[in-house]
Coordinates of C-alpha atoms in Angstrom, one line a residue:
X1 CA -16.0 210.2 198.0
X2 CA -17.4 213.5 196.8
X3 CA -15.7 216.1 199.1
X4 CA -18.9 218.3 198.9
X5 CA -20.8 215.7 200.9
X6 CA -21.6 217.0 204.4
X7 CA -20.3 215.1 207.4
X8 CA -22.9 212.9 209.0
X9 CA -23.9 213.2 212.6
X10 CA -24.2 209.9 214.6
X11 CA -28.0 210.4 214.6
X12 CA -28.0 210.7 210.8
X13 CA -25.9 207.5 210.5
X14 CA -28.4 205.5 212.7
X15 CA -31.3 206.9 210.7
X16 CA -29.8 205.9 207.4
X17 CA -29.0 202.4 208.8
X18 CA -32.6 202.1 210.0
X19 CA -33.8 203.1 206.6
X20 CA -31.6 200.4 205.0
X21 CA -33.1 197.8 207.4
X22 CA -36.6 198.8 206.5
X23 CA -35.8 198.7 202.7
X24 CA -34.3 195.3 203.1
X25 CA -37.4 194.0 204.9
X26 CA -39.7 195.6 202.4
X27 CA -37.8 194.0 199.5
X28 CA -37.8 190.5 201.0
X29 CA -41.5 190.4 201.9
X30 CA -43.5 193.2 200.3
X31 CA -42.0 194.8 197.1
X32 CA -39.0 193.2 195.4
X33 CA -37.7 196.2 193.4
X34 CA -36.8 197.9 196.7
X35 CA -33.8 195.5 196.8
X36 CA -32.1 197.7 194.1
X37 CA -31.8 200.5 196.8
X38 CA -31.8 198.5 200.0
X39 CA -28.2 198.9 201.2
X40 CA -27.5 202.3 199.6
X41 CA -28.4 204.2 202.8
X42 CA -26.1 201.8 204.8
X43 CA -23.2 202.5 202.4
X44 CA -23.7 206.2 203.0
X45 CA -23.9 205.8 206.7
X46 CA -20.6 203.8 206.7
X47 CA -18.8 206.5 204.9
X48 CA -16.5 208.3 207.4
X49 CA -17.5 206.1 210.4
X50 CA -14.4 206.1 212.5
X51 CA -15.3 203.5 215.1
X52 CA -15.4 199.8 214.5
X53 CA -18.2 199.5 217.2
X54 CA -20.2 202.1 215.4
X55 CA -19.7 200.4 212.1
X56 CA -20.7 197.0 213.5
X57 CA -23.7 198.6 215.2
X58 CA -24.9 200.2 211.9
X59 CA -24.6 196.9 210.1
X60 CA -26.3 194.9 212.8
X61 CA -29.2 197.3 212.9
X62 CA -29.8 196.8 209.2
X63 CA -29.7 193.0 209.5
X64 CA -31.9 193.0 212.6
X65 CA -34.6 195.2 211.2
X66 CA -34.6 193.2 208.0
X67 CA -35.0 190.1 210.2
X68 CA -37.8 191.6 212.1
X69 CA -39.7 192.1 208.9
X70 CA -39.1 188.5 207.8
X71 CA -39.5 186.6 211.0
X72 CA -41.7 188.9 213.0
X73 CA -44.8 187.7 211.0
X74 CA -44.1 184.0 211.7
X75 CA -45.5 182.1 214.6
X76 CA -42.7 179.7 215.3
X77 CA -41.9 180.7 218.9
X78 CA -39.6 183.3 220.5
X79 CA -36.4 181.1 220.3
X80 CA -36.5 180.8 216.5
X81 CA -37.6 184.4 216.1
X82 CA -34.7 185.9 218.1
X83 CA -32.3 183.3 216.8
X84 CA -33.1 184.0 213.1
X85 CA -33.2 187.8 213.5
X86 CA -29.9 187.8 215.5
X87 CA -28.3 185.6 212.9
X88 CA -29.3 187.9 210.1
X89 CA -28.0 190.8 212.1
X90 CA -24.6 189.1 212.5
X91 CA -24.2 188.8 208.8
X92 CA -24.7 192.5 208.2
X93 CA -22.2 193.2 211.0
X94 CA -19.7 191.2 208.9
X95 CA -20.8 193.2 205.8
X96 CA -20.2 196.5 207.5
X97 CA -16.8 195.6 209.0
X98 CA -15.4 194.2 205.8
X99 CA -16.6 197.3 203.9
X100 CA -14.9 199.6 206.4
X101 CA -11.7 197.6 206.3
X102 CA -11.4 197.4 202.5
X103 CA -13.2 200.3 200.9
X104 CA -11.1 203.2 199.6
X105 CA -7.8 201.3 200.0
X106 CA -7.2 200.3 196.3
X107 CA -8.7 201.2 193.0
X108 CA -12.2 202.7 192.4
X109 CA -13.1 199.5 190.5
X110 CA -12.4 197.5 193.6
X111 CA -14.6 199.9 195.6
X112 CA -17.4 199.4 193.1
X113 CA -17.2 195.6 193.3
X114 CA -16.7 195.4 197.1
X115 CA -20.4 195.7 198.3
X116 CA -21.4 193.1 195.8
X117 CA -18.6 190.7 196.8
X118 CA -19.3 191.1 200.5
X119 CA -23.1 190.7 200.0
X120 CA -22.5 187.5 198.0
X121 CA -20.5 186.1 200.9
X122 CA -23.0 187.0 203.5
X123 CA -25.9 185.6 201.4
X124 CA -24.1 182.4 201.0
X125 CA -23.3 182.2 204.7
X126 CA -27.1 182.4 205.4
X127 CA -27.5 179.0 203.7
X128 CA -25.1 177.4 206.3
X129 CA -25.7 176.3 209.8
X130 CA -28.7 175.3 212.0
X131 CA -30.1 178.8 212.1
X132 CA -29.7 179.4 208.4
X133 CA -32.7 181.0 206.7
X134 CA -31.3 182.6 203.6
X135 CA -32.7 186.0 202.7
X136 CA -31.7 186.4 199.1
X137 CA -31.9 189.3 196.7
X138 CA -32.7 187.0 193.8
X139 CA -35.7 185.9 195.8
X140 CA -36.8 189.5 196.0
X141 CA -36.8 190.2 192.2
X142 CA -37.7 186.7 190.9
X143 CA -41.3 187.8 190.2
X144 CA -40.5 191.3 188.8
X145 CA -41.1 191.0 185.0
X146 CA -38.8 193.9 184.1
X147 CA -35.9 192.3 185.9
X148 CA -36.6 188.7 184.7
X149 CA -33.8 188.8 182.0
X150 CA -31.3 188.8 184.9
X151 CA -32.6 185.4 185.9
X152 CA -31.0 184.0 182.8
X153 CA -27.7 184.1 184.7
X154 CA -28.9 181.6 187.3
X155 CA -28.5 178.4 185.2
X156 CA -24.8 179.3 185.1
X157 CA -24.1 180.8 188.5
X158 CA -27.0 179.7 190.6
X159 CA -29.4 182.3 192.1
X160 CA -26.4 183.7 194.0
X161 CA -25.1 185.3 190.8
X162 CA -28.3 187.1 190.3
X163 CA -28.1 188.4 193.8
X164 CA -24.7 189.7 193.0
X165 CA -26.2 191.7 190.1
X166 CA -28.7 193.3 192.5
X167 CA -25.9 194.2 194.9
X168 CA -23.9 195.7 192.1
X169 CA -26.9 197.8 191.2
X170 CA -26.8 199.2 194.8
X171 CA -23.1 199.9 194.5
X172 CA -23.6 201.6 191.1
X173 CA -26.3 203.9 192.6
X174 CA -24.3 204.7 195.7
X175 CA -21.0 205.5 193.8
X176 CA -22.9 207.2 190.9
X177 CA -24.7 209.6 193.3
X178 CA -22.2 210.1 196.1
X179 CA -18.8 209.2 194.6
X180 CA -16.1 211.4 193.3
X181 CA -15.3 211.6 189.6
X182 CA -13.2 208.3 189.4
X183 CA -15.9 206.4 191.3
X184 CA -18.7 207.9 189.1
X185 CA -16.8 206.7 186.0
X186 CA -16.6 203.2 187.3
X187 CA -20.3 203.4 188.4
X188 CA -21.0 204.1 184.7
X189 CA -19.0 201.0 183.7
X190 CA -21.0 199.0 186.3
X191 CA -24.3 200.3 184.9
X192 CA -23.1 199.2 181.5
X193 CA -22.4 195.7 182.8
X194 CA -25.9 195.4 184.3
X195 CA -27.4 196.5 181.1
X196 CA -25.4 194.0 179.1
X197 CA -26.5 191.2 181.5
X198 CA -30.1 192.3 181.0
X199 CA -29.8 192.4 177.2
X200 CA -28.1 189.0 177.1
X201 CA -30.8 187.4 179.2
X202 CA -33.5 189.0 177.1
X203 CA -31.9 187.9 173.8
X204 CA -31.0 184.4 175.0
X205 CA -33.5 183.0 177.5
X206 CA -33.1 179.5 178.9
X207 CA -34.6 176.6 176.9
X208 CA -38.0 175.3 177.9
X209 CA -37.6 171.6 176.9
X210 CA -39.6 169.5 174.4
X211 CA -41.2 166.6 176.2
X212 CA -44.7 167.8 177.3
X213 CA -46.6 166.4 180.2
X214 CA -49.9 167.4 181.6
X215 CA -49.9 168.1 185.4
X216 CA -52.4 169.0 188.0
X217 CA -51.8 170.5 191.5
X218 CA -54.4 169.8 194.2
X219 CA -54.9 172.7 196.7
X220 CA -57.2 171.9 199.6
X221 CA -57.2 175.5 200.8
X222 CA -57.3 174.3 204.4
X223 CA -56.2 176.3 207.5
X224 CA -53.9 174.6 210.0
X225 CA -56.7 174.8 212.5
X226 CA -58.7 172.3 210.5
X227 CA -55.8 169.8 210.9
X228 CA -55.5 170.5 214.6
X229 CA -59.2 169.7 215.0
X230 CA -58.7 166.6 212.9
X231 CA -56.4 165.1 215.5
X232 CA -59.2 165.2 218.1
X233 CA -62.3 164.8 216.0
X234 CA -62.7 161.8 213.6
X235 CA -65.3 163.7 211.7
X236 CA -62.9 166.6 211.1
X237 CA -60.3 164.2 210.0
X238 CA -62.7 162.6 207.5
X239 CA -63.5 166.1 206.1
X240 CA -59.8 166.7 205.4
X241 CA -59.5 163.3 203.6
X242 CA -62.8 163.9 201.7
X243 CA -61.5 167.3 200.5
X244 CA -58.4 165.8 198.8
X245 CA -60.3 162.7 197.6
X246 CA -62.9 164.9 195.9
X247 CA -60.4 167.2 194.2
X248 CA -58.2 164.3 193.2
X249 CA -61.1 162.5 191.5
X250 CA -61.7 165.6 189.5
X251 CA -58.1 165.7 188.5
X252 CA -58.2 162.1 187.3
X253 CA -61.0 163.0 184.9
X254 CA -58.7 165.6 183.2
X255 CA -55.8 164.9 180.8
X256 CA -53.2 165.1 183.6
X257 CA -50.6 162.4 183.7
X258 CA -49.4 163.6 187.1
X259 CA -51.5 164.8 190.1
X260 CA -49.7 166.3 193.1
X261 CA -50.8 166.9 196.6
X262 CA -49.1 169.4 199.0
X263 CA -47.0 168.6 202.0
X264 CA -48.8 166.4 204.6
X265 CA -52.1 166.9 202.9
X266 CA -53.5 163.8 204.5
X267 CA -52.3 162.8 208.0
X268 CA -54.4 159.7 208.4
X269 CA -53.1 156.1 207.7
X270 CA -53.1 155.6 203.9
X271 CA -50.3 153.3 202.9
X272 CA -51.7 150.2 204.6
X273 CA -54.6 150.1 202.1
X274 CA -53.3 151.9 198.9
X275 CA -55.7 150.1 196.5
X276 CA -58.7 151.6 198.3
X277 CA -57.3 154.7 200.0
X278 CA -59.5 157.7 199.4
X279 CA -58.0 160.0 196.7
X280 CA -55.5 157.4 195.4
X281 CA -55.8 156.5 191.7
X282 CA -58.0 153.5 190.9
X283 CA -57.7 150.9 188.1
X284 CA -58.6 152.7 184.9
X285 CA -57.3 156.1 185.9
X286 CA -54.4 157.4 183.8
X287 CA -52.5 159.7 186.2
X288 CA -49.8 159.0 188.7
X289 CA -50.4 160.6 192.1
X290 CA -47.6 162.2 194.2
X291 CA -49.2 162.3 197.6
X292 CA -48.0 164.4 200.5
X293 CA -48.5 162.3 203.7
X294 CA -47.6 162.3 207.4
X295 CA -46.7 158.6 207.6
X296 CA -46.2 156.8 210.8
X297 CA -44.5 153.3 211.1
X298 CA -42.5 151.5 213.7
X299 CA -42.8 154.3 216.2
X300 CA -41.4 156.8 213.7
X301 CA -43.0 159.7 211.8
X302 CA -42.0 160.8 208.2
X303 CA -42.9 163.8 206.1
X304 CA -43.3 161.7 203.0
X305 CA -44.0 162.2 199.3
X306 CA -45.4 158.9 197.8
X307 CA -45.8 158.1 194.1
X308 CA -48.9 156.0 193.5
X309 CA -49.7 154.4 190.2
X310 CA -53.3 153.6 189.0
X311 CA -54.6 150.7 191.1
X312 CA -52.8 151.8 194.2
X313 CA -49.4 150.4 193.3
X314 CA -46.6 152.3 195.2
X315 CA -43.8 153.3 192.9
X316 CA -41.5 154.9 195.4
X317 CA -41.3 157.5 198.1
X318 CA -39.2 160.4 199.3
X319 CA -38.9 161.5 203.0
X320 CA -38.1 165.1 203.8
X321 CA -34.4 165.5 204.5
X322 CA -34.1 169.1 205.8
X323 CA -36.7 169.6 208.5
X324 CA -37.7 172.8 210.3
X325 CA -35.6 173.2 213.6
X326 CA -37.7 172.5 216.7
X327 CA -41.0 172.4 214.9
X328 CA -40.2 169.1 213.1
X329 CA -37.8 167.5 215.5
X330 CA -40.3 164.6 215.9
X331 CA -39.8 163.6 212.3
X332 CA -37.3 161.0 211.1
X333 CA -35.2 162.6 208.3
X334 CA -34.9 160.9 204.9
X335 CA -31.5 159.6 203.8
X336 CA -30.9 161.6 200.6
X337 CA -32.4 163.8 197.9
X338 CA -33.2 161.2 195.3
X339 CA -35.9 161.3 192.6
X340 CA -38.7 158.8 192.1
X341 CA -39.0 156.9 188.9
X342 CA -42.6 156.9 187.5
X343 CA -44.4 156.6 184.2
X344 CA -44.8 160.4 184.3
X345 CA -41.0 160.9 184.4
X346 CA -38.3 161.1 187.1
X347 CA -39.9 163.2 189.8
X348 CA -37.9 165.4 192.2
X349 CA -40.1 166.2 195.2
X350 CA -38.8 169.0 197.5
X351 CA -40.8 169.5 200.7
X352 CA -41.5 173.1 201.9
X353 CA -38.4 174.5 203.7
X354 CA -36.1 172.5 201.4
X355 CA -37.1 174.8 198.5
X356 CA -35.6 177.8 200.3
X357 CA -32.1 176.3 199.9
X358 CA -30.4 175.5 196.6
X359 CA -28.8 172.2 197.6
X360 CA -32.0 170.1 197.6
X361 CA -33.1 170.9 194.0
X362 CA -29.5 170.7 192.7
X363 CA -29.1 167.3 194.2
X364 CA -32.4 166.1 192.8
X365 CA -31.6 167.3 189.3
X366 CA -28.0 166.0 189.6
X367 CA -29.4 162.6 190.4
X368 CA -31.7 162.7 187.4
X369 CA -34.9 164.5 188.2
X370 CA -36.7 165.6 185.1
X371 CA -39.4 167.6 186.8
X372 CA -39.4 169.4 190.2
X373 CA -42.3 169.4 192.6
X374 CA -42.3 171.7 195.6
X375 CA -44.9 170.3 198.1
X376 CA -45.5 173.0 200.8
X377 CA -47.7 173.8 203.8
X378 CA -47.7 177.6 204.0
X379 CA -51.0 177.7 206.0
X380 CA -49.1 178.7 209.1
X381 CA -48.1 182.0 207.4
X382 CA -51.8 182.9 207.1
X383 CA -52.4 185.7 204.6
X384 CA -49.0 187.3 205.3
X385 CA -46.9 188.2 202.2
X386 CA -44.1 185.8 203.2
X387 CA -45.8 183.2 201.0
X388 CA -44.9 185.4 198.0
X389 CA -41.2 185.2 198.9
X390 CA -41.5 181.4 199.4
X391 CA -43.0 181.1 196.0
X392 CA -40.2 183.3 194.6
X393 CA -37.7 180.8 195.9
X394 CA -39.4 178.1 193.9
X395 CA -39.0 180.4 190.8
X396 CA -35.2 180.5 191.5
X397 CA -35.0 176.8 191.9
X398 CA -36.7 176.3 188.6
X399 CA -34.4 178.7 186.7
X400 CA -31.1 177.6 188.2
X401 CA -31.8 173.9 187.6
X402 CA -33.4 174.4 184.2
X403 CA -36.5 172.4 185.3
X404 CA -40.2 173.0 185.1
X405 CA -41.5 173.2 188.7
X406 CA -45.0 172.6 190.0
X407 CA -45.4 174.3 193.4
X408 CA -48.4 172.9 195.4
X409 CA -49.4 174.6 198.7
X410 CA -51.8 173.3 201.2
X411 CA -53.3 176.7 201.5
X412 CA -51.4 178.3 198.5
X413 CA -49.7 179.5 196.5
X414 CA -50.0 176.8 193.9
X415 CA -48.4 177.6 190.6
X416 CA -46.5 176.1 187.6
X417 CA -43.1 177.7 186.8
X418 CA -41.0 177.3 183.7
X419 CA -37.2 177.4 183.5
X420 CA -37.4 181.1 182.5
X421 CA -39.1 182.0 185.8
X422 CA -42.5 182.6 184.2
X423 CA -45.5 181.4 186.2
X424 CA -48.3 179.6 184.3
X425 CA -51.5 180.0 186.4
X426 CA -52.0 180.3 190.1
X427 CA -54.3 179.4 192.9
X428 CA -54.4 182.1 195.6
X429 CA -54.3 181.7 199.4
X430 CA -56.9 179.4 201.0
X431 CA -58.5 178.9 197.6
X432 CA -59.5 175.2 197.1
X433 CA -59.2 173.8 193.6
X434 CA -57.1 172.3 190.8
X435 CA -54.3 174.0 188.9
X436 CA -53.8 172.3 185.5
X437 CA -51.1 173.0 183.0
X438 CA -48.5 171.6 180.6
X439 CA -45.0 171.2 181.9
X440 CA -42.0 169.7 180.0
X441 CA -39.6 167.1 181.1
X442 CA -35.9 167.8 180.7
X443 CA -32.9 165.6 181.3
X444 CA -30.0 168.0 180.6
X445 CA -28.1 169.7 183.4
X446 CA -27.2 173.4 183.8
X447 CA -23.7 174.5 184.5
X448 CA -24.7 175.3 188.1
X449 CA -26.1 171.8 188.7
X450 CA -22.8 170.3 187.4
X451 CA -20.4 172.7 189.1
X452 CA -22.3 173.8 192.2
X453 CA -21.3 177.0 194.1
X454 CA -18.4 178.0 191.9
X455 CA -19.6 181.5 191.7
X456 CA -19.2 181.8 195.5
X457 CA -15.7 180.5 195.1
X458 CA -14.9 183.1 192.5
X459 CA -16.4 186.0 194.6
X460 CA -14.6 184.7 197.7
X461 CA -11.2 184.6 195.9
X462 CA -11.8 188.1 194.6
X463 CA -12.6 189.3 198.1
X464 CA -9.5 187.6 199.4
X465 CA -7.4 189.2 196.7
X466 CA -8.7 192.7 197.6
X467 CA -8.0 191.9 201.3
X468 CA -4.5 190.7 200.6
X469 CA -3.7 193.7 198.4
X470 CA -5.0 196.0 201.0
X471 CA -2.9 194.3 203.7
X472 CA 0.2 194.4 201.6
X473 CA -0.3 198.1 200.9
X474 CA -0.8 198.8 204.6
X475 CA 2.4 197.0 205.5
X476 CA 4.3 199.0 202.9
X477 CA 3.0 202.2 204.5
X478 CA 1.5 203.4 201.2
X479 CA -1.1 206.0 201.3
X480 CA -4.5 205.0 200.0
X481 CA -5.5 206.1 196.6
X482 CA -8.8 207.6 197.7
X483 CA -10.3 208.8 201.0
X484 CA -12.0 205.8 202.5
X485 CA -14.6 205.3 205.1
X486 CA -12.1 205.8 207.9
X487 CA -11.4 209.3 206.7
X488 CA -12.5 212.3 208.7

């Protein structure tokens, strides 16, 4: 690095790591563009850190503080809170230790790529395991208009490839500001690659499709407390049903061919009387209803999406496959992510938490879904900004699968998203009403849908190659080409 940089005291290192943790939390929840800077203070703090324990602690602090921002505003109990925050912290420990072991050992080009490769690995790891709650940089920037051209990479690499671009931007800033001349030259090359990716996405946006369909999302705008009251009070339960029945009847009078309820919008028995169930389409209506229900049968409970044709004919259903740990342990999981065939197209319902992960939407589209529907209950988040990030995840799912996506929230945010990541209309938090719009059905498959996480494989192999070359050089006793983070 630039030899003119002053040596950092331990206090300064911890302060920089804390700043990086705050920036990551701000980016994930409040202001997406902060992601472009988020890990720059950490990279500075790691420079010259002699101790592995110090390195691990700096990384862990970043991940833990970022986790506090994300999970501290959720009310899912202490176990999930500390579990998620600790898991996020462990990923950044890995980030810091790998950076310490590999940076400065080979060529400046490898140093430039290293933070992005390691971040890609840790972001992918956050999609794996029972405590997985992936915090992704692509989710941070998905609603930033100026960075939208980068999203055009997602149909090819998945959203993970866009996160790699954000991490490259961090590395470009760090090496461009704090690097020596060779590192600054490669930072300029990296900046050129980022600009080329932006220009390519701007010039060649993803196709939108050519089979239009009118859709309507029904948002009841109800708080979770109203559902809690409904369990004990039949009048309160009737009010919930009446809310969705009234809004649905309004939707049937529009030109919509598909009407969608949010997750578990109605929790009263409905499927034992589908011809007369309140809110279900009657004979003479034109629209198919995709209803979010809490369905109970044979001593089991299902978080179910049911497709209902006019006259109450059941076309098919989908049961939530990936449930929330602990909170939804009482639910019976569905067998697979499979679309529902309807006159309105092959529908791919994804229920709430499932939209955070890429595998559900990829499987739905891979199995033939022509339109994605995210049915969510975000009322538990209140008016916290985490609903923005959940909505951004839906944007990523639309772009990487090349599908139009209607997101319908019990309390918001309800919006229609096209395959370029543009939102068409919105109902805000706790705002009852209908969102109407024109979507388009598509049957083709993006490269990412066909090939899956190949980008992670490529980045993983690149990281292994850097590690192998570093180990080989160390065994040969060769001096490193540049002063690395272990230097005094």
